[in-house]
Amino acid sequence: MTTATKPRVLDHPTREEIRLEGVLHALSDAVRLRIVSDMAQADGAELSCSFFDLPVTKSTRTHHFRVLRESGVIEQVYRGTAKLNALRRDDLDTLFPGLLDSVLRATDAQTARLGA
Amino acid sequence: MTTATKPRVLDHPTREEIRLEGVLHALSDAVRLRIVSDMAQADGAELSCSFFDLPVTKSTRTHHFRVLRESGVIEQVYRGTAKLNALRRDDLDTLFPGLLDSVLRATDAQTARLGA
């Protein structure tokens, strides 16, 4: 019997399974908006969870990334032992043209208005 | 002592108090998206809660309108005994340009994709 040879794969919705309600819910949190905003600035790069400077505990951080993954906003893949994250921009832009960009602009506008 | 002469006024956030996270949360529900979508089509008209054809109980309906009001998405005012509703489009468009329109387009796109 062999073990531990199968790569770990995390569950993601297919493009067709992504729902607007779930995406908006995933984005309705200040920490998750910050993660998505940082990812958008990284322009498609895969980033580790620890890349993000967030004022939350490790378990809360893990929760936020899971909400983003399960709603279809981000993709999480294992590369060796690292879990890397990227925005599913193509999927979101195809399903909901302009939505992600308007949310990112709104996040910037609110940050400018209220301070970080 | 006189009673019941004061008009009932419901709590609303001022424009400055509206938060993106709250707006996105308010919009992250199929029934509330439908209410907002119907209001947008009414083009500024004040509509009673009973105008909307929704597959929910009266108390759930009331809850959804309250979430929309408390987040700043809609205004609810009493006109005599009727409670009327209208989108706060000016406030939302000023704070978050393009956001509401992109959500409305995304709602239409999803409805067309999945059926009503």
PDB file of C-alpha atoms in Angstrom:
ATOM      1  CA  MET A   1       0.000   0.000   0.000  1.00  0.00           C
ATOM      2  CA  THR A   2       1.309   3.426  -0.907  1.00  0.00           C
ATOM      3  CA  THR A   3       0.314   6.614   0.835  1.00  0.00           C
ATOM      4  CA  ALA A   4       0.946  10.321   0.534  1.00  0.00           C
ATOM      5  CA  THR A   5       1.763  10.180  -3.152  1.00  0.00           C
ATOM      6  CA  LYS A   6      -1.475  11.818  -4.273  1.00  0.00           C
ATOM      7  CA  PRO A   7      -1.274  15.608  -4.516  1.00  0.00           C
ATOM      8  CA  ARG A   8      -3.641  17.401  -2.192  1.00  0.00           C
ATOM      9  CA  VAL A   9      -6.379  19.081  -4.159  1.00  0.00           C
ATOM     10  CA  LEU A  10      -8.816  21.548  -2.634  1.00  0.00           C
ATOM     11  CA  ASP A  11     -12.472  21.789  -3.671  1.00  0.00           C
ATOM     12  CA  HIS A  12     -13.392  24.646  -5.967  1.00  0.00           C
ATOM     13  CA  PRO A  13     -16.652  25.461  -7.728  1.00  0.00           C
ATOM     14  CA  THR A  14     -16.448  25.206 -11.504  1.00  0.00           C
ATOM     15  CA  ARG A  15     -17.091  28.445 -13.388  1.00  0.00           C
ATOM     16  CA  GLU A  16     -20.685  27.319 -13.990  1.00  0.00           C
ATOM     17  CA  GLU A  17     -21.199  26.686 -10.285  1.00  0.00           C
ATOM     18  CA  ILE A  18     -20.132  30.172  -9.179  1.00  0.00           C
ATOM     19  CA  ARG A  19     -23.073  32.237  -7.896  1.00  0.00           C
ATOM     20  CA  LEU A  20     -23.312  36.015  -7.622  1.00  0.00           C
ATOM     21  CA  GLU A  21     -24.765  35.797  -4.103  1.00  0.00           C
ATOM     22  CA  GLY A  22     -21.800  33.734  -2.931  1.00  0.00           C
ATOM     23  CA  VAL A  23     -19.273  36.080  -4.538  1.00  0.00           C
ATOM     24  CA  LEU A  24     -20.896  39.146  -2.960  1.00  0.00           C
ATOM     25  CA  HIS A  25     -21.010  37.396   0.410  1.00  0.00           C
ATOM     26  CA  ALA A  26     -17.318  36.505   0.122  1.00  0.00           C
ATOM     27  CA  LEU A  27     -16.545  40.144  -0.631  1.00  0.00           C
ATOM     28  CA  SER A  28     -18.701  41.538   2.212  1.00  0.00           C
ATOM     29  CA  ASP A  29     -15.889  41.507   4.767  1.00  0.00           C
ATOM     30  CA  ALA A  30     -13.093  44.011   5.295  1.00  0.00           C
ATOM     31  CA  VAL A  31     -10.346  41.393   5.665  1.00  0.00           C
ATOM     32  CA  ARG A  32     -11.451  39.473   2.584  1.00  0.00           C
ATOM     33  CA  LEU A  33     -11.716  42.706   0.566  1.00  0.00           C
ATOM     34  CA  ARG A  34      -8.131  43.448   1.551  1.00  0.00           C
ATOM     35  CA  ILE A  35      -6.954  39.995   0.475  1.00  0.00           C
ATOM     36  CA  VAL A  36      -8.705  40.353  -2.888  1.00  0.00           C
ATOM     37  CA  SER A  37      -7.370  43.877  -3.331  1.00  0.00           C
ATOM     38  CA  ASP A  38      -3.793  42.729  -2.633  1.00  0.00           C
ATOM     39  CA  MET A  39      -4.225  39.832  -5.056  1.00  0.00           C
ATOM     40  CA  ALA A  40      -5.525  42.130  -7.780  1.00  0.00           C
ATOM     41  CA  GLN A  41      -2.440  44.289  -7.362  1.00  0.00           C
ATOM     42  CA  ALA A  42      -0.244  41.197  -7.680  1.00  0.00           C
ATOM     43  CA  ASP A  43      -1.656  40.879 -11.200  1.00  0.00           C
ATOM     44  CA  GLY A  44      -2.149  37.135 -11.445  1.00  0.00           C
ATOM     45  CA  ALA A  45       0.820  36.055  -9.328  1.00  0.00           C
ATOM     46  CA  GLU A  46       0.264  33.132  -6.976  1.00  0.00           C
ATOM     47  CA  LEU A  47       0.744  34.289  -3.400  1.00  0.00           C
ATOM     48  CA  SER A  48       1.101  32.310  -0.203  1.00  0.00           C
ATOM     49  CA  CYS A  49      -1.372  32.983   2.615  1.00  0.00           C
ATOM     50  CA  SER A  50       1.485  34.355   4.720  1.00  0.00           C
ATOM     51  CA  PHE A  51       2.202  37.031   2.090  1.00  0.00           C
ATOM     52  CA  PHE A  52      -0.817  38.980   3.317  1.00  0.00           C
ATOM     53  CA  ASP A  53      -0.409  41.294   6.283  1.00  0.00           C
ATOM     54  CA  LEU A  54      -3.705  40.773   8.115  1.00  0.00           C
ATOM     55  CA  PRO A  55      -4.756  41.712  11.651  1.00  0.00           C
ATOM     56  CA  VAL A  56      -6.273  38.297  12.391  1.00  0.00           C
ATOM     57  CA  THR A  57      -5.282  34.958  13.907  1.00  0.00           C
ATOM     58  CA  LYS A  58      -4.024  32.102  11.747  1.00  0.00           C
ATOM     59  CA  SER A  59      -7.298  30.180  12.021  1.00  0.00           C
ATOM     60  CA  THR A  60      -9.359  33.243  11.074  1.00  0.00           C
ATOM     61  CA  ARG A  61      -7.022  33.819   8.149  1.00  0.00           C
ATOM     62  CA  THR A  62      -7.555  30.220   6.998  1.00  0.00           C
ATOM     63  CA  HIS A  63     -11.320  30.708   7.310  1.00  0.00           C
ATOM     64  CA  HIS A  64     -11.272  33.836   5.131  1.00  0.00           C
ATOM     65  CA  PHE A  65      -9.261  32.123   2.394  1.00  0.00           C
ATOM     66  CA  ARG A  66     -11.654  29.175   2.475  1.00  0.00           C
ATOM     67  CA  VAL A  67     -14.700  31.453   2.060  1.00  0.00           C
ATOM     68  CA  LEU A  68     -13.010  33.093  -0.922  1.00  0.00           C
ATOM     69  CA  ARG A  69     -12.148  29.708  -2.461  1.00  0.00           C
ATOM     70  CA  GLU A  70     -15.538  28.090  -1.906  1.00  0.00           C
ATOM     71  CA  SER A  71     -17.367  31.046  -3.471  1.00  0.00           C
ATOM     72  CA  GLY A  72     -15.139  30.938  -6.558  1.00  0.00           C
ATOM     73  CA  VAL A  73     -13.323  34.224  -5.958  1.00  0.00           C
ATOM     74  CA  ILE A  74      -9.875  32.651  -5.582  1.00  0.00           C
ATOM     75  CA  GLU A  75      -8.061  29.476  -6.511  1.00  0.00           C
ATOM     76  CA  GLN A  76      -5.894  27.740  -3.929  1.00  0.00           C
ATOM     77  CA  VAL A  77      -3.330  25.190  -5.071  1.00  0.00           C
ATOM     78  CA  TYR A  78      -0.588  23.260  -3.340  1.00  0.00           C
ATOM     79  CA  ARG A  79       2.900  23.659  -4.784  1.00  0.00           C
ATOM     80  CA  GLY A  80       4.896  21.179  -2.752  1.00  0.00           C
ATOM     81  CA  THR A  81       4.108  22.120   0.835  1.00  0.00           C
ATOM     82  CA  ALA A  82       3.027  25.697   0.077  1.00  0.00           C
ATOM     83  CA  LYS A  83      -0.603  26.645  -0.459  1.00  0.00           C
ATOM     84  CA  LEU A  84      -0.731  29.385  -3.075  1.00  0.00           C
ATOM     85  CA  ASN A  85      -3.598  31.732  -3.920  1.00  0.00           C
ATOM     86  CA  ALA A  86      -4.685  33.557  -7.040  1.00  0.00           C
ATOM     87  CA  LEU A  87      -7.758  35.526  -8.082  1.00  0.00           C
ATOM     88  CA  ARG A  88     -10.103  33.788 -10.528  1.00  0.00           C
ATOM     89  CA  ARG A  89     -10.284  36.957 -12.562  1.00  0.00           C
ATOM     90  CA  ASP A  90     -11.083  35.298 -15.900  1.00  0.00           C
ATOM     91  CA  ASP A  91     -13.980  33.366 -14.410  1.00  0.00           C
ATOM     92  CA  LEU A  92     -15.394  36.377 -12.562  1.00  0.00           C
ATOM     93  CA  ASP A  93     -14.951  38.765 -15.495  1.00  0.00           C
ATOM     94  CA  THR A  94     -16.636  36.300 -17.848  1.00  0.00           C
ATOM     95  CA  LEU A  95     -19.597  35.625 -15.551  1.00  0.00           C
ATOM     96  CA  PHE A  96     -20.010  39.151 -14.170  1.00  0.00           C
ATOM     97  CA  PRO A  97     -18.293  41.707 -16.435  1.00  0.00           C
ATOM     98  CA  GLY A  98     -17.082  44.761 -14.546  1.00  0.00           C
ATOM     99  CA  LEU A  99     -18.164  43.537 -11.120  1.00  0.00           C
ATOM    100  CA  LEU A 100     -14.751  42.760  -9.650  1.00  0.00           C
ATOM    101  CA  ASP A 101     -13.262  46.004 -10.947  1.00  0.00           C
ATOM    102  CA  SER A 102     -16.082  48.080  -9.490  1.00  0.00           C
ATOM    103  CA  VAL A 103     -15.673  46.366  -6.117  1.00  0.00           C
ATOM    104  CA  LEU A 104     -11.910  46.993  -6.203  1.00  0.00           C
ATOM    105  CA  ARG A 105     -12.479  50.666  -7.050  1.00  0.00           C
ATOM    106  CA  ALA A 106     -15.064  50.931  -4.277  1.00  0.00           C
ATOM    107  CA  THR A 107     -12.593  49.386  -1.823  1.00  0.00           C
ATOM    108  CA  ASP A 108      -9.937  51.938  -2.807  1.00  0.00           C
ATOM    109  CA  ALA A 109     -12.463  54.779  -2.547  1.00  0.00           C
ATOM    110  CA  GLN A 110     -13.562  53.707   0.915  1.00  0.00           C
ATOM    111  CA  THR A 111      -9.972  53.241   2.119  1.00  0.00           C
ATOM    112  CA  ALA A 112      -9.132  56.736   0.876  1.00  0.00           C
ATOM    113  CA  ARG A 113     -12.227  58.152   2.548  1.00  0.00           C
ATOM    114  CA  LEU A 114     -11.881  56.450   5.929  1.00  0.00           C
ATOM    115  CA  GLY A 115      -8.163  55.716   6.126  1.00  0.00           C
ATOM    116  CA  ALA A 116      -6.740  52.193   5.979  1.00  0.00           C
TER     117      ALA A 116
ATOM    118  CA  MET B   1     -51.134  64.345  26.678  1.00  0.00           C
ATOM    119  CA  THR B   2     -51.210  63.696  22.949  1.00  0.00           C
ATOM    120  CA  THR B   3     -50.003  60.527  21.325  1.00  0.00           C
ATOM    121  CA  ALA B   4     -49.538  59.139  17.861  1.00  0.00           C
ATOM    122  CA  THR B   5     -49.102  62.514  16.249  1.00  0.00           C
ATOM    123  CA  LYS B   6     -45.398  62.103  15.604  1.00  0.00           C
ATOM    124  CA  PRO B   7     -44.644  60.587  12.207  1.00  0.00           C
ATOM    125  CA  ARG B   8     -42.858  57.262  12.439  1.00  0.00           C
ATOM    126  CA  VAL B   9     -39.317  57.585  11.195  1.00  0.00           C
ATOM    127  CA  LEU B  10     -37.079  54.603  10.532  1.00  0.00           C
ATOM    128  CA  ASP B  11     -33.330  54.600  11.187  1.00  0.00           C
ATOM    129  CA  HIS B  12     -31.072  54.998   8.185  1.00  0.00           C
ATOM    130  CA  PRO B  13     -27.319  55.402   7.947  1.00  0.00           C
ATOM    131  CA  THR B  14     -26.239  58.785   6.600  1.00  0.00           C
ATOM    132  CA  ARG B  15     -24.306  58.713   3.343  1.00  0.00           C
ATOM    133  CA  GLU B  16     -21.057  58.989   5.315  1.00  0.00           C
ATOM    134  CA  GLU B  17     -22.007  56.023   7.482  1.00  0.00           C
ATOM    135  CA  ILE B  18     -22.615  53.651   4.570  1.00  0.00           C
ATOM    136  CA  ARG B  19     -19.960  50.941   4.333  1.00  0.00           C
ATOM    137  CA  LEU B  20     -19.024  48.857   1.318  1.00  0.00           C
ATOM    138  CA  GLU B  21     -18.958  45.657   3.383  1.00  0.00           C
ATOM    139  CA  GLY B  22     -22.526  46.272   4.559  1.00  0.00           C
ATOM    140  CA  VAL B  23     -23.768  47.057   1.059  1.00  0.00           C
ATOM    141  CA  LEU B  24     -22.170  43.902  -0.367  1.00  0.00           C
ATOM    142  CA  HIS B  25     -23.621  41.834   2.476  1.00  0.00           C
ATOM    143  CA  ALA B  26     -27.081  43.296   1.834  1.00  0.00           C
ATOM    144  CA  LEU B  27     -26.748  42.360  -1.832  1.00  0.00           C
ATOM    145  CA  SER B  28     -25.469  38.822  -1.158  1.00  0.00           C
ATOM    146  CA  ASP B  29     -28.927  37.244  -1.102  1.00  0.00           C
ATOM    147  CA  ALA B  30     -31.139  36.195  -4.010  1.00  0.00           C
ATOM    148  CA  VAL B  31     -34.326  37.724  -2.581  1.00  0.00           C
ATOM    149  CA  ARG B  32     -32.663  41.036  -1.777  1.00  0.00           C
ATOM    150  CA  LEU B  33     -31.027  41.148  -5.223  1.00  0.00           C
ATOM    151  CA  ARG B  34     -34.481  40.710  -6.732  1.00  0.00           C
ATOM    152  CA  ILE B  35     -35.925  43.531  -4.616  1.00  0.00           C
ATOM    153  CA  VAL B  36     -33.081  45.852  -5.632  1.00  0.00           C
ATOM    154  CA  SER B  37     -33.379  44.826  -9.255  1.00  0.00           C
ATOM    155  CA  ASP B  38     -37.139  45.544  -9.263  1.00  0.00           C
ATOM    156  CA  MET B  39     -36.511  48.906  -7.587  1.00  0.00           C
ATOM    157  CA  ALA B  40     -33.897  49.847 -10.167  1.00  0.00           C
ATOM    158  CA  GLN B  41     -36.403  49.125 -12.926  1.00  0.00           C
ATOM    159  CA  ALA B  42     -38.955  51.347 -11.181  1.00  0.00           C
ATOM    160  CA  ASP B  43     -36.515  54.192 -11.802  1.00  0.00           C
ATOM    161  CA  GLY B  44     -36.796  56.091  -8.545  1.00  0.00           C
ATOM    162  CA  ALA B  45     -40.444  55.421  -7.812  1.00  0.00           C
ATOM    163  CA  GLU B  46     -41.383  54.700  -4.195  1.00  0.00           C
ATOM    164  CA  LEU B  47     -42.812  51.207  -3.957  1.00  0.00           C
ATOM    165  CA  SER B  48     -44.675  49.498  -1.136  1.00  0.00           C
ATOM    166  CA  CYS B  49     -43.259  46.245   0.253  1.00  0.00           C
ATOM    167  CA  SER B  50     -46.300  44.402  -1.081  1.00  0.00           C
ATOM    168  CA  PHE B  51     -45.470  45.520  -4.647  1.00  0.00           C
ATOM    169  CA  PHE B  52     -42.728  42.912  -4.776  1.00  0.00           C
ATOM    170  CA  ASP B  53     -43.641  39.354  -5.732  1.00  0.00           C
ATOM    171  CA  LEU B  54     -41.374  37.358  -3.425  1.00  0.00           C
ATOM    172  CA  PRO B  55     -41.436  33.660  -2.476  1.00  0.00           C
ATOM    173  CA  VAL B  56     -41.044  34.338   1.258  1.00  0.00           C
ATOM    174  CA  THR B  57     -43.190  34.867   4.343  1.00  0.00           C
ATOM    175  CA  LYS B  58     -44.197  38.340   5.499  1.00  0.00           C
ATOM    176  CA  SER B  59     -41.721  38.328   8.385  1.00  0.00           C
ATOM    177  CA  THR B  60     -38.861  37.235   6.122  1.00  0.00           C
ATOM    178  CA  ARG B  61     -39.846  39.946   3.687  1.00  0.00           C
ATOM    179  CA  THR B  62     -39.724  42.523   6.467  1.00  0.00           C
ATOM    180  CA  HIS B  63     -36.297  41.221   7.494  1.00  0.00           C
ATOM    181  CA  HIS B  64     -34.912  41.595   3.959  1.00  0.00           C
ATOM    182  CA  PHE B  65     -36.151  45.178   3.662  1.00  0.00           C
ATOM    183  CA  ARG B  66     -34.621  46.000   7.036  1.00  0.00           C
ATOM    184  CA  VAL B  67     -31.215  44.618   5.981  1.00  0.00           C
ATOM    185  CA  LEU B  68     -31.376  46.736   2.833  1.00  0.00           C
ATOM    186  CA  ARG B  69     -32.338  49.839   4.820  1.00  0.00           C
ATOM    187  CA  GLU B  70     -29.789  49.416   7.598  1.00  0.00           C
ATOM    188  CA  SER B  71     -26.946  48.954   5.105  1.00  0.00           C
ATOM    189  CA  GLY B  72     -27.923  52.115   3.210  1.00  0.00           C
ATOM    190  CA  VAL B  73     -29.094  50.422   0.010  1.00  0.00           C
ATOM    191  CA  ILE B  74     -32.705  51.590   0.305  1.00  0.00           C
ATOM    192  CA  GLU B  75     -34.718  54.294   2.010  1.00  0.00           C
ATOM    193  CA  GLN B  76     -37.974  53.387   3.740  1.00  0.00           C
ATOM    194  CA  VAL B  77     -40.457  56.105   4.573  1.00  0.00           C
ATOM    195  CA  TYR B  78     -43.980  56.145   5.937  1.00  0.00           C
ATOM    196  CA  ARG B  79     -46.572  57.907   3.804  1.00  0.00           C
ATOM    197  CA  GLY B  80     -49.630  57.788   6.005  1.00  0.00           C
ATOM    198  CA  THR B  81     -49.958  54.118   6.896  1.00  0.00           C
ATOM    199  CA  ALA B  82     -47.952  52.824   3.940  1.00  0.00           C
ATOM    200  CA  LYS B  83     -44.243  52.063   4.179  1.00  0.00           C
ATOM    201  CA  LEU B  84     -42.625  52.959   0.866  1.00  0.00           C
ATOM    202  CA  ASN B  85     -39.232  51.952  -0.467  1.00  0.00           C
ATOM    203  CA  ALA B  86     -36.759  53.498  -2.863  1.00  0.00           C
ATOM    204  CA  LEU B  87     -33.161  52.788  -3.884  1.00  0.00           C
ATOM    205  CA  ARG B  88     -30.528  55.200  -2.530  1.00  0.00           C
ATOM    206  CA  ARG B  89     -28.977  55.374  -5.968  1.00  0.00           C
ATOM    207  CA  ASP B  90     -27.449  58.844  -5.578  1.00  0.00           C
ATOM    208  CA  ASP B  91     -25.731  57.883  -2.339  1.00  0.00           C
ATOM    209  CA  LEU B  92     -24.446  54.572  -3.686  1.00  0.00           C
ATOM    210  CA  ASP B  93     -23.316  56.025  -7.021  1.00  0.00           C
ATOM    211  CA  THR B  94     -21.488  58.840  -5.258  1.00  0.00           C
ATOM    212  CA  LEU B  95     -19.728  56.589  -2.759  1.00  0.00           C
ATOM    213  CA  PHE B  96     -19.081  53.641  -5.079  1.00  0.00           C
ATOM    214  CA  PRO B  97     -19.327  54.708  -8.736  1.00  0.00           C
ATOM    215  CA  GLY B  98     -20.435  51.901 -11.019  1.00  0.00           C
ATOM    216  CA  LEU B  99     -20.903  49.329  -8.258  1.00  0.00           C
ATOM    217  CA  LEU B 100     -24.690  49.179  -8.211  1.00  0.00           C
ATOM    218  CA  ASP B 101     -24.911  49.044 -12.002  1.00  0.00           C
ATOM    219  CA  SER B 102     -22.391  46.224 -12.216  1.00  0.00           C
ATOM    220  CA  VAL B 103     -24.302  44.244  -9.579  1.00  0.00           C
ATOM    221  CA  LEU B 104     -27.575  44.819 -11.457  1.00  0.00           C
ATOM    222  CA  ARG B 105     -25.975  43.668 -14.729  1.00  0.00           C
ATOM    223  CA  ALA B 106     -24.524  40.621 -12.953  1.00  0.00           C
ATOM    224  CA  THR B 107     -27.972  39.810 -11.547  1.00  0.00           C
ATOM    225  CA  ASP B 108     -29.500  39.983 -15.023  1.00  0.00           C
ATOM    226  CA  ALA B 109     -26.678  37.869 -16.457  1.00  0.00           C
ATOM    227  CA  GLN B 110     -27.115  35.189 -13.822  1.00  0.00           C
ATOM    228  CA  THR B 111     -30.899  35.148 -14.205  1.00  0.00           C
ATOM    229  CA  ALA B 112     -30.483  34.728 -17.971  1.00  0.00           C
ATOM    230  CA  ARG B 113     -27.933  31.954 -17.429  1.00  0.00           C
ATOM    231  CA  LEU B 114     -29.796  29.967 -14.800  1.00  0.00           C
ATOM    232  CA  GLY B 115     -33.408  30.930 -15.382  1.00  0.00           C
ATOM    233  CA  ALA B 116     -35.394  33.029 -12.935  1.00  0.00           C
TER     234      ALA B 116
END
